[in-house]
């Protein structure tokens, strides 16, 4: 499809009012950083207790090796950039 056709298609509202499966809407958070996350403890407190409602991605330099504990909401969420 062309860009114009894709935009036209994406502008349609859903025709089905009810989903055939249980759905939980989520919000995605992407942290763009060159090194350690600033205010990481504050973000930890913000996310705790709402694990089903969000996805987290940490987009960092390939050389950055995060030191998040296994219990951290940021653990295993790194997507390294390409040089």
PDB file of C-alpha atoms in Angstrom:
ATOM      1  CA  UNK A   1       0.000   0.000   0.000  1.00  0.00           C
ATOM      2  CA  UNK A   2       1.073   3.569  -0.580  1.00  0.00           C
ATOM      3  CA  UNK A   3       1.431   6.058   2.273  1.00  0.00           C
ATOM      4  CA  UNK A   4      -1.852   7.683   1.273  1.00  0.00           C
ATOM      5  CA  UNK A   5      -3.652   4.312   1.326  1.00  0.00           C
ATOM      6  CA  UNK A   6      -2.126   3.402   4.708  1.00  0.00           C
ATOM      7  CA  UNK A   7      -3.205   6.727   6.215  1.00  0.00           C
ATOM      8  CA  UNK A   8      -6.720   6.223   4.839  1.00  0.00           C
ATOM      9  CA  UNK A   9      -6.868   2.695   6.297  1.00  0.00           C
ATOM     10  CA  UNK A  10      -5.478   3.755   9.693  1.00  0.00           C
ATOM     11  CA  UNK A  11      -8.095   6.500   9.996  1.00  0.00           C
ATOM     12  CA  UNK A  12     -10.939   3.988  10.357  1.00  0.00           C
ATOM     13  CA  UNK A  13     -12.351   3.381  13.810  1.00  0.00           C
ATOM     14  CA  UNK A  14     -12.732  -0.197  15.036  1.00  0.00           C
ATOM     15  CA  UNK A  15     -15.914  -1.894  13.822  1.00  0.00           C
ATOM     16  CA  UNK A  16     -15.998  -4.408  16.668  1.00  0.00           C
ATOM     17  CA  UNK A  17     -17.182  -2.966  19.987  1.00  0.00           C
ATOM     18  CA  UNK A  18     -16.121  -5.968  22.080  1.00  0.00           C
ATOM     19  CA  UNK A  19     -12.882  -7.883  21.679  1.00  0.00           C
ATOM     20  CA  UNK A  20     -13.077 -11.693  21.476  1.00  0.00           C
ATOM     21  CA  UNK A  21     -10.431 -11.915  24.231  1.00  0.00           C
ATOM     22  CA  UNK A  22      -9.639 -10.170  27.506  1.00  0.00           C
ATOM     23  CA  UNK A  23      -7.530  -7.119  26.698  1.00  0.00           C
ATOM     24  CA  UNK A  24      -5.601  -4.828  29.040  1.00  0.00           C
ATOM     25  CA  UNK A  25      -4.528  -1.528  27.441  1.00  0.00           C
ATOM     26  CA  UNK A  26      -0.856  -0.691  28.027  1.00  0.00           C
ATOM     27  CA  UNK A  27       1.350   2.368  27.836  1.00  0.00           C
ATOM     28  CA  UNK A  28       4.902   2.033  26.504  1.00  0.00           C
ATOM     29  CA  UNK A  29       7.729   4.010  28.107  1.00  0.00           C
ATOM     30  CA  UNK A  30      11.028   4.434  26.279  1.00  0.00           C
ATOM     31  CA  UNK A  31      13.992   5.859  28.141  1.00  0.00           C
ATOM     32  CA  UNK A  32      16.635   7.301  25.810  1.00  0.00           C
ATOM     33  CA  UNK A  33      19.948   7.516  27.643  1.00  0.00           C
ATOM     34  CA  UNK A  34      23.689   7.491  27.102  1.00  0.00           C
ATOM     35  CA  UNK A  35      24.418   6.028  30.538  1.00  0.00           C
ATOM     36  CA  UNK A  36      22.741   5.400  33.883  1.00  0.00           C
ATOM     37  CA  UNK A  37      19.111   6.439  34.146  1.00  0.00           C
ATOM     38  CA  UNK A  38      18.641   9.711  35.993  1.00  0.00           C
ATOM     39  CA  UNK A  39      16.025   9.483  38.751  1.00  0.00           C
ATOM     40  CA  UNK A  40      15.804   5.677  38.389  1.00  0.00           C
ATOM     41  CA  UNK A  41      14.620   5.200  42.020  1.00  0.00           C
ATOM     42  CA  UNK A  42      11.777   7.649  41.429  1.00  0.00           C
ATOM     43  CA  UNK A  43      10.727   5.801  38.271  1.00  0.00           C
ATOM     44  CA  UNK A  44      10.902   2.496  40.187  1.00  0.00           C
ATOM     45  CA  UNK A  45       8.379   3.822  42.699  1.00  0.00           C
ATOM     46  CA  UNK A  46       6.178   5.166  39.899  1.00  0.00           C
ATOM     47  CA  UNK A  47       5.963   1.773  38.162  1.00  0.00           C
ATOM     48  CA  UNK A  48       5.721  -0.560  41.185  1.00  0.00           C
ATOM     49  CA  UNK A  49       2.365  -2.270  41.547  1.00  0.00           C
ATOM     50  CA  UNK A  50       1.147  -1.600  37.989  1.00  0.00           C
ATOM     51  CA  UNK A  51       3.190  -4.188  36.086  1.00  0.00           C
ATOM     52  CA  UNK A  52       0.327  -5.233  33.785  1.00  0.00           C
ATOM     53  CA  UNK A  53      -0.289  -1.708  32.537  1.00  0.00           C
ATOM     54  CA  UNK A  54       3.008  -0.759  30.901  1.00  0.00           C
ATOM     55  CA  UNK A  55       5.980  -1.848  28.818  1.00  0.00           C
ATOM     56  CA  UNK A  56       9.431  -0.384  29.435  1.00  0.00           C
ATOM     57  CA  UNK A  57      12.310  -0.023  26.991  1.00  0.00           C
ATOM     58  CA  UNK A  58      15.730   1.462  27.782  1.00  0.00           C
ATOM     59  CA  UNK A  59      17.407   2.604  24.561  1.00  0.00           C
ATOM     60  CA  UNK A  60      21.084   3.201  25.281  1.00  0.00           C
ATOM     61  CA  UNK A  61      24.519   3.256  23.738  1.00  0.00           C
ATOM     62  CA  UNK A  62      25.915  -0.201  22.921  1.00  0.00           C
ATOM     63  CA  UNK A  63      28.814   0.385  25.318  1.00  0.00           C
ATOM     64  CA  UNK A  64      26.518   1.029  28.314  1.00  0.00           C
ATOM     65  CA  UNK A  65      26.161  -1.999  30.599  1.00  0.00           C
ATOM     66  CA  UNK A  66      23.237  -1.414  32.987  1.00  0.00           C
ATOM     67  CA  UNK A  67      23.520  -2.593  36.582  1.00  0.00           C
ATOM     68  CA  UNK A  68      19.845  -3.125  37.444  1.00  0.00           C
ATOM     69  CA  UNK A  69      18.935  -5.729  40.067  1.00  0.00           C
ATOM     70  CA  UNK A  70      16.677  -8.667  39.180  1.00  0.00           C
ATOM     71  CA  UNK A  71      13.804  -7.032  41.062  1.00  0.00           C
ATOM     72  CA  UNK A  72      14.082  -3.749  39.119  1.00  0.00           C
ATOM     73  CA  UNK A  73      11.393  -2.782  36.599  1.00  0.00           C
ATOM     74  CA  UNK A  74      14.295  -1.897  34.251  1.00  0.00           C
ATOM     75  CA  UNK A  75      15.961  -5.335  34.436  1.00  0.00           C
ATOM     76  CA  UNK A  76      16.378  -6.930  30.968  1.00  0.00           C
ATOM     77  CA  UNK A  77      14.694  -3.984  29.223  1.00  0.00           C
ATOM     78  CA  UNK A  78      17.736  -2.628  27.359  1.00  0.00           C
ATOM     79  CA  UNK A  79      17.645  -2.170  23.596  1.00  0.00           C
ATOM     80  CA  UNK A  80      21.179  -1.087  22.614  1.00  0.00           C
ATOM     81  CA  UNK A  81      21.628   1.378  19.760  1.00  0.00           C
ATOM     82  CA  UNK A  82      23.692   0.584  16.711  1.00  0.00           C
ATOM     83  CA  UNK A  83      26.686   2.742  15.995  1.00  0.00           C
TER      84      UNK A  83
END
